[in-house]
mmCIF file of C-alpha atoms and ligand atoms in Angstrom:
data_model
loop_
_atom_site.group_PDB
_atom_site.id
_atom_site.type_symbol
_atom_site.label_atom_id
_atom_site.label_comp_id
_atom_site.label_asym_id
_atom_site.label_seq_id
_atom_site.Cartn_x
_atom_site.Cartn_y
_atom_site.Cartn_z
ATOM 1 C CA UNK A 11 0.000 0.000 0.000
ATOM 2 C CA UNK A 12 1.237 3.366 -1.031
ATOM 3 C CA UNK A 13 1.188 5.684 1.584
ATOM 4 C CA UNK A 14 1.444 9.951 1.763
ATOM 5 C CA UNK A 15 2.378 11.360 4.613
ATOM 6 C CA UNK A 16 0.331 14.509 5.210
ATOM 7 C CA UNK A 17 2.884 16.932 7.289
ATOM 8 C CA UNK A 18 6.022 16.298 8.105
ATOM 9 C CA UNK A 19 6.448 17.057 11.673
ATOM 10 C CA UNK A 20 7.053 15.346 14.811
ATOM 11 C CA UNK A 21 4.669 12.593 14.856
ATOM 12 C CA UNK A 22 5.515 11.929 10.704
ATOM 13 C CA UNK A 23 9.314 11.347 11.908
ATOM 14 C CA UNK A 24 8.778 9.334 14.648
ATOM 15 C CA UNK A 25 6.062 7.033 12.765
ATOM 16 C CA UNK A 26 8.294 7.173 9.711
ATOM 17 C CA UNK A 27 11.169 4.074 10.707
ATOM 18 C CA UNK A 28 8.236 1.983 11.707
ATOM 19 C CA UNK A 29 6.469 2.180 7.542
ATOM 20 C CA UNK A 30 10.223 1.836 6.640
ATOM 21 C CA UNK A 31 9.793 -1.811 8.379
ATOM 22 C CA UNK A 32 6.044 -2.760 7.392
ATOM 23 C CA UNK A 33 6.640 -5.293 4.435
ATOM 24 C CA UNK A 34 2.990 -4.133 3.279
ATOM 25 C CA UNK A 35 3.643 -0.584 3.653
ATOM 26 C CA UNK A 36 5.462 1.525 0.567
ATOM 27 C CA UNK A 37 7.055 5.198 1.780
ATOM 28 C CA UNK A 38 5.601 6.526 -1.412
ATOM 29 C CA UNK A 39 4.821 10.162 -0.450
ATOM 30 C CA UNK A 40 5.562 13.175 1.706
ATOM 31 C CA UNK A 41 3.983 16.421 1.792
ATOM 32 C CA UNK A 42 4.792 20.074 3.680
ATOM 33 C CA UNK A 43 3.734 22.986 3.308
ATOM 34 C CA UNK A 44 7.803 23.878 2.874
ATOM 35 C CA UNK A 45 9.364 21.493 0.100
ATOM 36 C CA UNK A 46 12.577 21.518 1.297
ATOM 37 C CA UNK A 47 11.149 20.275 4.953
ATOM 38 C CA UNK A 48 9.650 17.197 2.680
ATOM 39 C CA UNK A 49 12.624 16.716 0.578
ATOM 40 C CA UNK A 50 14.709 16.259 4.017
ATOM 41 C CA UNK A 51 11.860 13.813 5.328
ATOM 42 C CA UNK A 52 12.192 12.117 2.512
ATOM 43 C CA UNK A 53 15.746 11.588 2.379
ATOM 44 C CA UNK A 54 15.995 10.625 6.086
ATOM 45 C CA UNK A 55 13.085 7.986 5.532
ATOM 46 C CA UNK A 56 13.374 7.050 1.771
ATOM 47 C CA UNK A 57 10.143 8.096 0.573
ATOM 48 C CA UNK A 58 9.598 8.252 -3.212
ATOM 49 C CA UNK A 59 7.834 11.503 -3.947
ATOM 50 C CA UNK A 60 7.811 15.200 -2.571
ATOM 51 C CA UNK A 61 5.156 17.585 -2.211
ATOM 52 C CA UNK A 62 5.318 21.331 -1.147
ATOM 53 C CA UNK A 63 1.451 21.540 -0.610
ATOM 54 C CA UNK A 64 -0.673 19.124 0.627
ATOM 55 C CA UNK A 65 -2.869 19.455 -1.909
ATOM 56 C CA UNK A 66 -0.622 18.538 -4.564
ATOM 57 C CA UNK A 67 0.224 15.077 -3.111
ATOM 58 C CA UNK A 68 -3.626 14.149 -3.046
ATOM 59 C CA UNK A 69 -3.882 14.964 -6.808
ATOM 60 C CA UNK A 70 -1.404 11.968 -7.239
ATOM 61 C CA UNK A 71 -3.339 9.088 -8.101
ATOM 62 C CA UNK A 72 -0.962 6.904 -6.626
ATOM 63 C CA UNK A 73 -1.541 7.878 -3.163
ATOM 64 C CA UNK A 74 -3.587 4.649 -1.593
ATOM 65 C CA UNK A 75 -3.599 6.236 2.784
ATOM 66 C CA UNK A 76 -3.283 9.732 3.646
ATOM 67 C CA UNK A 77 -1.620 9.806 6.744
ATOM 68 C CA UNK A 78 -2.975 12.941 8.108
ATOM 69 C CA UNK A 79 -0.352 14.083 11.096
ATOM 70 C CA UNK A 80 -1.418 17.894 11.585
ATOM 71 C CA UNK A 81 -2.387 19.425 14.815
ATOM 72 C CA UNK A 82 -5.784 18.476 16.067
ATOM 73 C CA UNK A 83 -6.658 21.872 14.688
ATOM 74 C CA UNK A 84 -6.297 21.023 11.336
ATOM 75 C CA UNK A 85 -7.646 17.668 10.950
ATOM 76 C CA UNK A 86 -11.197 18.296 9.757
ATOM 77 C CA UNK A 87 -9.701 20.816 6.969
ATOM 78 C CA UNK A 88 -7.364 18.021 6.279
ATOM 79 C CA UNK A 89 -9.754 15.018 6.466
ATOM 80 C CA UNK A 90 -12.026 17.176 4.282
ATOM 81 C CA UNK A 91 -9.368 17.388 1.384
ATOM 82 C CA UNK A 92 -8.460 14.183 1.241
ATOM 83 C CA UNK A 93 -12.410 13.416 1.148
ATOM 84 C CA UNK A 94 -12.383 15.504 -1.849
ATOM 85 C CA UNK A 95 -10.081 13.946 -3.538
ATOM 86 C CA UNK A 96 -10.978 10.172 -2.384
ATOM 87 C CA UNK A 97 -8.098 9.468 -0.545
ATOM 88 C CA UNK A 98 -8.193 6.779 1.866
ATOM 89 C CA UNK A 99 -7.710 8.412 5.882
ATOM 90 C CA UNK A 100 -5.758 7.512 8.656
ATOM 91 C CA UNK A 101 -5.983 10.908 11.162
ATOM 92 C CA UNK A 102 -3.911 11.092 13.952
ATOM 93 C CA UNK A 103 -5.642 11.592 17.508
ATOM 94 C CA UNK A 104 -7.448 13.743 18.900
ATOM 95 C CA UNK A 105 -9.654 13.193 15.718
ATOM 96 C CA UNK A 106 -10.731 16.774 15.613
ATOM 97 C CA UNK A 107 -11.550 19.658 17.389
ATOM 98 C CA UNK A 108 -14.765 18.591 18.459
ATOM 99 C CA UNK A 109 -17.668 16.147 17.536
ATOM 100 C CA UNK A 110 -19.336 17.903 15.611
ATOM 101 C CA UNK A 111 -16.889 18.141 13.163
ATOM 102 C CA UNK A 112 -15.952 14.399 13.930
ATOM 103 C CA UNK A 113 -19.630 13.843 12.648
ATOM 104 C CA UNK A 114 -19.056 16.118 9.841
ATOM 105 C CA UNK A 115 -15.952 13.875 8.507
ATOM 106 C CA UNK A 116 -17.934 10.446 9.265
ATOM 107 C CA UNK A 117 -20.966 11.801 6.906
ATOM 108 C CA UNK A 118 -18.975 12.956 4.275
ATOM 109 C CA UNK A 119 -16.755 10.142 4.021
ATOM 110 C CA UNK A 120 -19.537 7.589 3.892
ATOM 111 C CA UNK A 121 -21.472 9.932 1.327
ATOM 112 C CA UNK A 122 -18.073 9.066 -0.587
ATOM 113 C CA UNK A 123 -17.046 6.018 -0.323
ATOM 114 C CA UNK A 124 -13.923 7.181 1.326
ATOM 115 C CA UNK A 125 -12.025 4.829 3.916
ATOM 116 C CA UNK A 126 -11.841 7.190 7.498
ATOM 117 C CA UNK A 127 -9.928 6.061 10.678
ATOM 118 C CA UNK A 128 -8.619 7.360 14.046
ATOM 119 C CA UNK A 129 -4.748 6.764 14.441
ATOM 120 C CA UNK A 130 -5.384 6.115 18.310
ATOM 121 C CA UNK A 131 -2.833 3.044 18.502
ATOM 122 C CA UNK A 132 -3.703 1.269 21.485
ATOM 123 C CA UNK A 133 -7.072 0.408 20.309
ATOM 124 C CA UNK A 134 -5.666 -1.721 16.653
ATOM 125 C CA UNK A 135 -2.968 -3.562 19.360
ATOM 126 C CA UNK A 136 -3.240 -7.218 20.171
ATOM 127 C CA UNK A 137 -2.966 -6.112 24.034
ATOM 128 C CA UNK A 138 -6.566 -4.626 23.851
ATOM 129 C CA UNK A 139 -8.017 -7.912 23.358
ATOM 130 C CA UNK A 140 -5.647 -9.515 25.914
ATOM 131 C CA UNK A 141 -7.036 -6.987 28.824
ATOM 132 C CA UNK A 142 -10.021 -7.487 28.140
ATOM 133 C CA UNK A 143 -9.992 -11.268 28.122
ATOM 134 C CA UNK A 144 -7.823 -11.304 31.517
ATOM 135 C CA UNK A 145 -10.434 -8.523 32.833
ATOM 136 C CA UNK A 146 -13.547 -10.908 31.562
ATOM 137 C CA UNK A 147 -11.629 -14.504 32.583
ATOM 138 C CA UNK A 148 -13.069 -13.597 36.284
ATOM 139 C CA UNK A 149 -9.081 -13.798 37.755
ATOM 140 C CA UNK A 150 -9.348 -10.745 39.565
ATOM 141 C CA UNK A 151 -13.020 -11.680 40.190
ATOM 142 C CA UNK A 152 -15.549 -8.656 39.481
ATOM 143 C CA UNK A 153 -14.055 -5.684 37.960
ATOM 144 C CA UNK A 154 -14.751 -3.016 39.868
ATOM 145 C CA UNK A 155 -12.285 0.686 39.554
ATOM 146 C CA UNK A 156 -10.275 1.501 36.495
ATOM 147 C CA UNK A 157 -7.737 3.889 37.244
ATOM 148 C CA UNK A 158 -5.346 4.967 34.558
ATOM 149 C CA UNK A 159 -3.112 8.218 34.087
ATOM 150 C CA UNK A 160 -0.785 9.742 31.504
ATOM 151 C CA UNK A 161 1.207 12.622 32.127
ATOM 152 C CA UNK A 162 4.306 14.166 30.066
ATOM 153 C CA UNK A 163 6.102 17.078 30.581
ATOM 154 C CA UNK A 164 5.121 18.929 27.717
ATOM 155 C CA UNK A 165 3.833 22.376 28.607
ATOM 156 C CA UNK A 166 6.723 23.554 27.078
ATOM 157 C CA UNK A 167 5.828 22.482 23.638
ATOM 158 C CA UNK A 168 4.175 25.584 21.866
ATOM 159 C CA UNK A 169 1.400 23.122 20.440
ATOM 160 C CA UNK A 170 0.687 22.125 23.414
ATOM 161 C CA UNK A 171 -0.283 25.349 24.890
ATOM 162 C CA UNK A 172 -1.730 26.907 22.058
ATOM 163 C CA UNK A 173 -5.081 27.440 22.116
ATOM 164 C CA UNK A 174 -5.471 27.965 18.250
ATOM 165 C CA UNK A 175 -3.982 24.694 17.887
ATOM 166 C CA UNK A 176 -6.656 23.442 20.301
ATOM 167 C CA UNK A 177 -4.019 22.819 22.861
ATOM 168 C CA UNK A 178 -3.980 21.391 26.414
ATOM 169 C CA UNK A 179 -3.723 17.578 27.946
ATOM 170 C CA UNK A 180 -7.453 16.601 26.752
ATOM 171 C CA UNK A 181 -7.167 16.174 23.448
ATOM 172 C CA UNK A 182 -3.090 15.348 23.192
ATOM 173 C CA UNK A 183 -2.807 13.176 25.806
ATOM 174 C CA UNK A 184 -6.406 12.527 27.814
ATOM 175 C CA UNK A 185 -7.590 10.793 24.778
ATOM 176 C CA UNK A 186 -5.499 8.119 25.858
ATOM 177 C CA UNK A 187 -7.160 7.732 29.441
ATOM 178 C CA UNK A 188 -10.235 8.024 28.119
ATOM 179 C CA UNK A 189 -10.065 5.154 25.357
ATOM 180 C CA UNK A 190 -8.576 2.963 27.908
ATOM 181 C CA UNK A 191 -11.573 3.155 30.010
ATOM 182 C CA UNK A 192 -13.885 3.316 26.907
ATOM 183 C CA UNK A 193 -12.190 0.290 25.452
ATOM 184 C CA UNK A 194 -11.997 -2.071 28.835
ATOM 185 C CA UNK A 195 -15.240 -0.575 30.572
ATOM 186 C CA UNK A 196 -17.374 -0.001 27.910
ATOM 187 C CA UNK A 197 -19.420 3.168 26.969
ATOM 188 C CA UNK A 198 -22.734 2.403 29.377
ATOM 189 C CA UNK A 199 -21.875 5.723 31.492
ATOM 190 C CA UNK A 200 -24.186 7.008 33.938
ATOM 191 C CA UNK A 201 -22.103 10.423 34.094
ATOM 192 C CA UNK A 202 -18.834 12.097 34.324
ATOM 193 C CA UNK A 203 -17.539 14.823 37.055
ATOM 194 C CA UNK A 204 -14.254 16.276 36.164
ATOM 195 C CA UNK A 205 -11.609 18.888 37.820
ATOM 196 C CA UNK A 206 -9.568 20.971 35.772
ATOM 197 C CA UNK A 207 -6.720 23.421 36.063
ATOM 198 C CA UNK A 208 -6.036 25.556 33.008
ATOM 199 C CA UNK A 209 -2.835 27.411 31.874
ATOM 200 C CA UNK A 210 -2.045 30.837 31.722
ATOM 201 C CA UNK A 211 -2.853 30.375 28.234
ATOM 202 C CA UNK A 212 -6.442 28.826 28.370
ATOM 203 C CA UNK A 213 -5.871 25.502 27.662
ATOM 204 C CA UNK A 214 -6.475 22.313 30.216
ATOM 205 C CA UNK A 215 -2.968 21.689 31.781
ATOM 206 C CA UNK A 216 -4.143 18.730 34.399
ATOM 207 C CA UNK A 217 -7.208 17.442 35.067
ATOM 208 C CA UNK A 218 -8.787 14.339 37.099
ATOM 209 C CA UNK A 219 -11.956 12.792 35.520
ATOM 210 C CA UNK A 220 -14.239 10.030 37.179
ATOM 211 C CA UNK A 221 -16.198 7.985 35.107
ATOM 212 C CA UNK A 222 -19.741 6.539 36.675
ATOM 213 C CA UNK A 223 -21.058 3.322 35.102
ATOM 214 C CA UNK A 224 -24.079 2.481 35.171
ATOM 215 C CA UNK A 225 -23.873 -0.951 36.834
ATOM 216 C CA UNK A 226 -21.868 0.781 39.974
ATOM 217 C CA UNK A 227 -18.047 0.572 38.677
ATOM 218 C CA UNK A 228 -16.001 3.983 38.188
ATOM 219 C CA UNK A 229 -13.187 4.863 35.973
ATOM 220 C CA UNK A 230 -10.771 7.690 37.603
ATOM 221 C CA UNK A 231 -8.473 8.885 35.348
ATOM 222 C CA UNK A 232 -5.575 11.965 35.324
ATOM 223 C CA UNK A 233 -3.922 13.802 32.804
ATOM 224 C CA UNK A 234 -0.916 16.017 33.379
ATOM 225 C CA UNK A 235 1.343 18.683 31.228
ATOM 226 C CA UNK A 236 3.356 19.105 33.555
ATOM 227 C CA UNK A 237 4.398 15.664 34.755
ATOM 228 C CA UNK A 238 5.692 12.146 34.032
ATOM 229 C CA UNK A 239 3.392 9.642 35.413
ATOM 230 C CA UNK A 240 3.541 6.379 35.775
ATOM 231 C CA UNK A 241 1.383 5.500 32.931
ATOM 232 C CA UNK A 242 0.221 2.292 34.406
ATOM 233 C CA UNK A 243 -3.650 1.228 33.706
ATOM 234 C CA UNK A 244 -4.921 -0.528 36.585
ATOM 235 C CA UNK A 245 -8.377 -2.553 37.237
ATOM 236 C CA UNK A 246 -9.221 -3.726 40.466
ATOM 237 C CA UNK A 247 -11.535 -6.106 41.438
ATOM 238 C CA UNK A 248 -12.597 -8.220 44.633
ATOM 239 C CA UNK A 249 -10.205 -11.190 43.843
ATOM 240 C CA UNK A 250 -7.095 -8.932 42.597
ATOM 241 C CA UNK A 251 -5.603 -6.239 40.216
ATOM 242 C CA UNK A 252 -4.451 -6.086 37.050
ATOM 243 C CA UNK A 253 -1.720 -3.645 36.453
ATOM 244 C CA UNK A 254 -1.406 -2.282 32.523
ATOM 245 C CA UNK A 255 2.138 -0.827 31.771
ATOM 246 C CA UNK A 256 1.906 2.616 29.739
ATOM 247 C CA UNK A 257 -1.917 2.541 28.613
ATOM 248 C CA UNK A 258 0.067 5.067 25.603
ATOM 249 C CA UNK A 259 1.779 1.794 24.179
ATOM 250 C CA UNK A 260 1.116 -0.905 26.646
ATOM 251 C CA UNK A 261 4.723 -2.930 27.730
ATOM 252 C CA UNK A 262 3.175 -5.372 29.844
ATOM 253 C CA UNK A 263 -0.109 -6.911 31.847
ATOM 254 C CA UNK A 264 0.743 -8.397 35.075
ATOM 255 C CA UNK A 265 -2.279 -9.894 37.638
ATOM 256 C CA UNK A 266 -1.968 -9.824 40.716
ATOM 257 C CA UNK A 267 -4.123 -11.502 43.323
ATOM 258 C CA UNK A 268 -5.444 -9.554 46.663
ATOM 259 C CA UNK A 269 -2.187 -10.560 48.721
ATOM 260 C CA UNK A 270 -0.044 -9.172 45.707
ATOM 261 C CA UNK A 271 0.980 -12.285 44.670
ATOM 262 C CA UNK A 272 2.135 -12.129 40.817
ATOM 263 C CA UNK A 273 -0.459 -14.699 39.171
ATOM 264 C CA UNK A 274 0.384 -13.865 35.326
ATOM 265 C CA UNK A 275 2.433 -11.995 32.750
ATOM 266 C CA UNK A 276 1.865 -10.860 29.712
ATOM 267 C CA UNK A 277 4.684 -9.343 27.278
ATOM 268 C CA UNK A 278 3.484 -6.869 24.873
ATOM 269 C CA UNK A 279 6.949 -5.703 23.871
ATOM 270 C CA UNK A 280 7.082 -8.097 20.710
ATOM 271 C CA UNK A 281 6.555 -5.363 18.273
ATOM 272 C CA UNK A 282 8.465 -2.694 15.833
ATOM 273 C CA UNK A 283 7.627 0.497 17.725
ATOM 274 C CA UNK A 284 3.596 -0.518 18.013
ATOM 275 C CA UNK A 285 2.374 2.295 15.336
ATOM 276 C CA UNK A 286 2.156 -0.868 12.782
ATOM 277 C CA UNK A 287 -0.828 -1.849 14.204
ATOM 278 C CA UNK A 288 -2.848 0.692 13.262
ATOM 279 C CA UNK A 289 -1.395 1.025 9.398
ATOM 280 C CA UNK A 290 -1.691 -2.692 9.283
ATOM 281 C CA UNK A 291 -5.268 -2.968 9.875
ATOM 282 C CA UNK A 292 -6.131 0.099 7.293
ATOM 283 C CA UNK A 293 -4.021 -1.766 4.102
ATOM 284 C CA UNK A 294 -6.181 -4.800 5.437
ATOM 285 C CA UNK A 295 -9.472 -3.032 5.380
ATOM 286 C CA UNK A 296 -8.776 -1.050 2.061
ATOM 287 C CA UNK A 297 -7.783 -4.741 0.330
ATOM 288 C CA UNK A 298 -11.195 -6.270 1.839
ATOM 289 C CA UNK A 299 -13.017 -3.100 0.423
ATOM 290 C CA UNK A 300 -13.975 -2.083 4.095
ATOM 291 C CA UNK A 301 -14.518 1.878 4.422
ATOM 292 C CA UNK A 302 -13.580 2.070 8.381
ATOM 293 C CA UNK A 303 -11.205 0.007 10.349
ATOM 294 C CA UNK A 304 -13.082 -2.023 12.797
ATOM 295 C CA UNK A 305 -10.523 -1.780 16.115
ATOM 296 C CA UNK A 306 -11.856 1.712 15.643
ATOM 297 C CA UNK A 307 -15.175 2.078 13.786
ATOM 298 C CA UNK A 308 -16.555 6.160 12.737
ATOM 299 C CA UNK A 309 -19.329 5.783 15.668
ATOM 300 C CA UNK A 310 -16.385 4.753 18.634
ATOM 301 C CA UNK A 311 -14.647 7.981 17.405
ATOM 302 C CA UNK A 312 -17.425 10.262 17.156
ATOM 303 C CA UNK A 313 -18.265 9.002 21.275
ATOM 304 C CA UNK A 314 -14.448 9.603 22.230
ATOM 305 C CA UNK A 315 -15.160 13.594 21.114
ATOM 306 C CA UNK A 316 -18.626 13.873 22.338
ATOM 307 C CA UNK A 317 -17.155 12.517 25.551
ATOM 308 C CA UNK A 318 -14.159 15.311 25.368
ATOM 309 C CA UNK A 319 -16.601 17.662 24.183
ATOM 310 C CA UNK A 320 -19.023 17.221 27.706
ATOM 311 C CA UNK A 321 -15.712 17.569 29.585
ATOM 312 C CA UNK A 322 -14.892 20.592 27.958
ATOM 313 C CA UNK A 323 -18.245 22.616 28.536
ATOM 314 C CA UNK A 324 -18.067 21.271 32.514
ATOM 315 C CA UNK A 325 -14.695 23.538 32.290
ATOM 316 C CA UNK A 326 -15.998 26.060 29.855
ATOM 317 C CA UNK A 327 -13.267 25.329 27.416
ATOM 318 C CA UNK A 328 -13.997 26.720 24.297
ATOM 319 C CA UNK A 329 -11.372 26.769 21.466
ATOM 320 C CA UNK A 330 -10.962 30.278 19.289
ATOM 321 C CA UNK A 331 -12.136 28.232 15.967
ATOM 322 C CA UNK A 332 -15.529 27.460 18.210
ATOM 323 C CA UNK A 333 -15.734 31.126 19.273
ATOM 324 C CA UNK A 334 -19.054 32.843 17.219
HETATM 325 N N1 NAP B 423 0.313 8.768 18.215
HETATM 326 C C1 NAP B 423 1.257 9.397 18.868
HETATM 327 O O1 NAP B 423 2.072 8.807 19.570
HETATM 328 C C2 NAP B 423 1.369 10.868 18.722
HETATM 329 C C3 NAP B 423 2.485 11.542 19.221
HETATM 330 C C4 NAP B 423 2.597 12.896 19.002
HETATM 331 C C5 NAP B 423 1.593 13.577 18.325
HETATM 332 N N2 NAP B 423 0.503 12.906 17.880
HETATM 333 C C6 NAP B 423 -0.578 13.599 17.154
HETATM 334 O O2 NAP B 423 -0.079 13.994 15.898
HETATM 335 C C7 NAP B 423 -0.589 15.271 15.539
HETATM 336 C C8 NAP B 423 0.593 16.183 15.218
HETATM 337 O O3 NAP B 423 1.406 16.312 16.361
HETATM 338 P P1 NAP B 423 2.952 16.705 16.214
HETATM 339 O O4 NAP B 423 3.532 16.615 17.562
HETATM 340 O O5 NAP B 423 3.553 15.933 15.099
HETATM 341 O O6 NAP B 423 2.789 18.232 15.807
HETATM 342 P P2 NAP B 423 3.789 19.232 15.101
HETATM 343 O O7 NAP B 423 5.096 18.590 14.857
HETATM 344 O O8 NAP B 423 3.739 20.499 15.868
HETATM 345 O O9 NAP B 423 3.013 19.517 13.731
HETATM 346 C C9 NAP B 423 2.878 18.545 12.740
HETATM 347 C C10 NAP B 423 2.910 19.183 11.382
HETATM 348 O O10 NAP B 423 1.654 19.753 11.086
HETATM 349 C C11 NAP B 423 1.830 20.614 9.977
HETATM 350 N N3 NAP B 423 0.995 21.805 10.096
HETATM 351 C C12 NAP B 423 0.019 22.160 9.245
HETATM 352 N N4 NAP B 423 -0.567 23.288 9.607
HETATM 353 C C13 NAP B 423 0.055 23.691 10.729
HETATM 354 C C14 NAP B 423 -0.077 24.830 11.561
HETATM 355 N N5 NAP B 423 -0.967 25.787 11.337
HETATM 356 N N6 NAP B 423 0.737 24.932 12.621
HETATM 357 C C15 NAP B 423 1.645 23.981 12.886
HETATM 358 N N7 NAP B 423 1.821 22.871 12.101
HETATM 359 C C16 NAP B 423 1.037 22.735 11.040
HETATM 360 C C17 NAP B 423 3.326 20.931 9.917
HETATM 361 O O11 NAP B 423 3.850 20.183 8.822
HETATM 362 P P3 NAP B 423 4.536 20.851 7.562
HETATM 363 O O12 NAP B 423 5.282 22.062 8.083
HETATM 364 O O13 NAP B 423 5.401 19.774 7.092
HETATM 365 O O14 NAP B 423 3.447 21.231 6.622
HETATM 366 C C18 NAP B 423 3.842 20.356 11.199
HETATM 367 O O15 NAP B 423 5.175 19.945 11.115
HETATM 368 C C19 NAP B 423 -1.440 15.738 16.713
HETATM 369 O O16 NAP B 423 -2.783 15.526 16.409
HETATM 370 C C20 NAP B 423 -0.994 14.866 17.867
HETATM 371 O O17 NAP B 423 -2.018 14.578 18.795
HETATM 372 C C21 NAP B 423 0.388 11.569 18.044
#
């Protein structure tokens, strides 16, 4: 599968070695909005072809997955492009600004026959199903709290405080939380309370957000700029714990029963970096004529934002592109 690399910024060079090694993958295309920044991408990575607009690498026919690695701010203007011109999407996370534009993408992809999906990597990784089936195996008896956190220090990073660039830990780095507790706990949610602190610039810097299921279990997850956390996922239940190594790129499961006794291990590490995953399963989909990936369907996007978007109005978070 040919792919085009849409941007070539941070996230483009560290995904880039990882195509390099995907036997199904071809580094076909690169695209900047500054040639000579995708002439040196592609001479560090190999790629074939260089673009100095975006546009003019989805006019190339060749072009089979838009990788679309922009800031959050720029996916839906991105997505929308490549919907114009047909091009297969993968989007990096957060998916876009808000859901309504998330909704926006879904209908006019499916209106075109256009392959979308969410480059949120822990959800296309063999661990998810592993979790789960430990979590469901009834080893740690009835799940009952998920607590998960992931916290860089990153409030340095000018994207990340930007608010025009719909900065702040939600959508960079809370995603993560939140699909962890989406993807193991499942979406029946009575309600959410949240607590926020913003930066000087307007943008959520840390936050704490409980999650209350309707069948009594609870979710509490934290997300920090300003911090390296642990990153561990943990669910607890009446016979023991289960404790998730970097919910980001999960390492490791190990269960543990309620004297701390190690009862299982799971190794995760057997991979190239873990971004294959998600490529993988597009060129699969694309081959069997699917037009969403199914580790990450349109409608489980579309909840992720509407969920982001209820935690935003609780903190009256509104980004300038929102503004009337
Ligand atoms: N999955 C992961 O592990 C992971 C890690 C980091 C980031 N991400 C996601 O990837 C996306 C990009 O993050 P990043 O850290 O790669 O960001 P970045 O380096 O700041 O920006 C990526 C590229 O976006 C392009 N761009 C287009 N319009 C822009 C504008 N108005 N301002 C700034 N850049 C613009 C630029 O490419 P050109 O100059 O080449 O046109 C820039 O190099 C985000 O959605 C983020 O959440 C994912």
């Amino acid at each position: 599968m040919k792919i085009g690399v849409l941007g070539a910024g941070n996230i483009s060079r560290m995904v880039a070695p990882t195509l390099v090694a995907m036997p199904q993958i071809e580094c076909y295309a690169v695209s900047s909005r500054d040639l000579s920044k995708a002439q040196a991408f592609a001479d560090a990575f190999g790629f074939e072809k260089v673009y100095g607009s975006y546009e003019e690498m989805l006019r190339d026919p060749a072009v089979e997955l838009v990788y679309v690695a922009t800031p959050h701010s720029h996916h839906y203007e991105h997505m929308m492009q490549c919907i114009d011109y047909g091009k297969p999407i993968l989007c990096e996370k957060a998916f876009t600004l808000n859901a309504d534009q998330a909704r926006k993408v879904k209908t006019a992809a499916a209106e075109k026959g256009v392959f979308v999906a969410e480059a949120i990597w822990p959800r296309y990784m063999p661990s998810r199903k592993i979790i789960s089936d430990v979590m469901n195996s009834g080893v740690i008896g009835r799940p009952d709290t998920l607590t998960a956190n992931l916290s860089y220090v990153i409030s340095g990073v000018p994207r990340i405080v930007t608010p025009e660039l719909a900065g702040g830990a939600l959508l960079d780095i809370g995603v993560y939380g939140i699909n962890f507790a989406l993807m193991h706990f499942g979406t029946d949610i009575e309600r959410v309370e949240s607590s926020v602190r913003m930066t000087d610039t307007g943008v959520d810097g840390m936050e704490s957000v409980t999650v209350f299921y309707r069948d009594g279990r609870m979710a509490v997850l934290t997300h920090s700029i300003y911090a390296r956390s642990d990153r561990k996922g943990i669910i607890h239940g009446d016979k023991g714990y289960m404790v998730v190594e970097n919910i980001n790129n999960p390492q490791s499961l190990r269960v543990y029963d309620t004297d701390d006794n190690e009862l299982a291990f799971y190794d995760f590490s057997d991979q190239i970096s873990g971004y294959e995953f998600q490529f993988a399963e597009c060129a699969e989909a694309l081959a069997a004529g699917k037009t969403e990936a199914p580790s990450m369907p349109m409608d489980d996007t579309v909840f992720v934002m509407d969920f982001m978007d209820g935690l935003r109005r609780q903190w009256g978070l509104v980004y300038p592109q929102e503004q009337e």
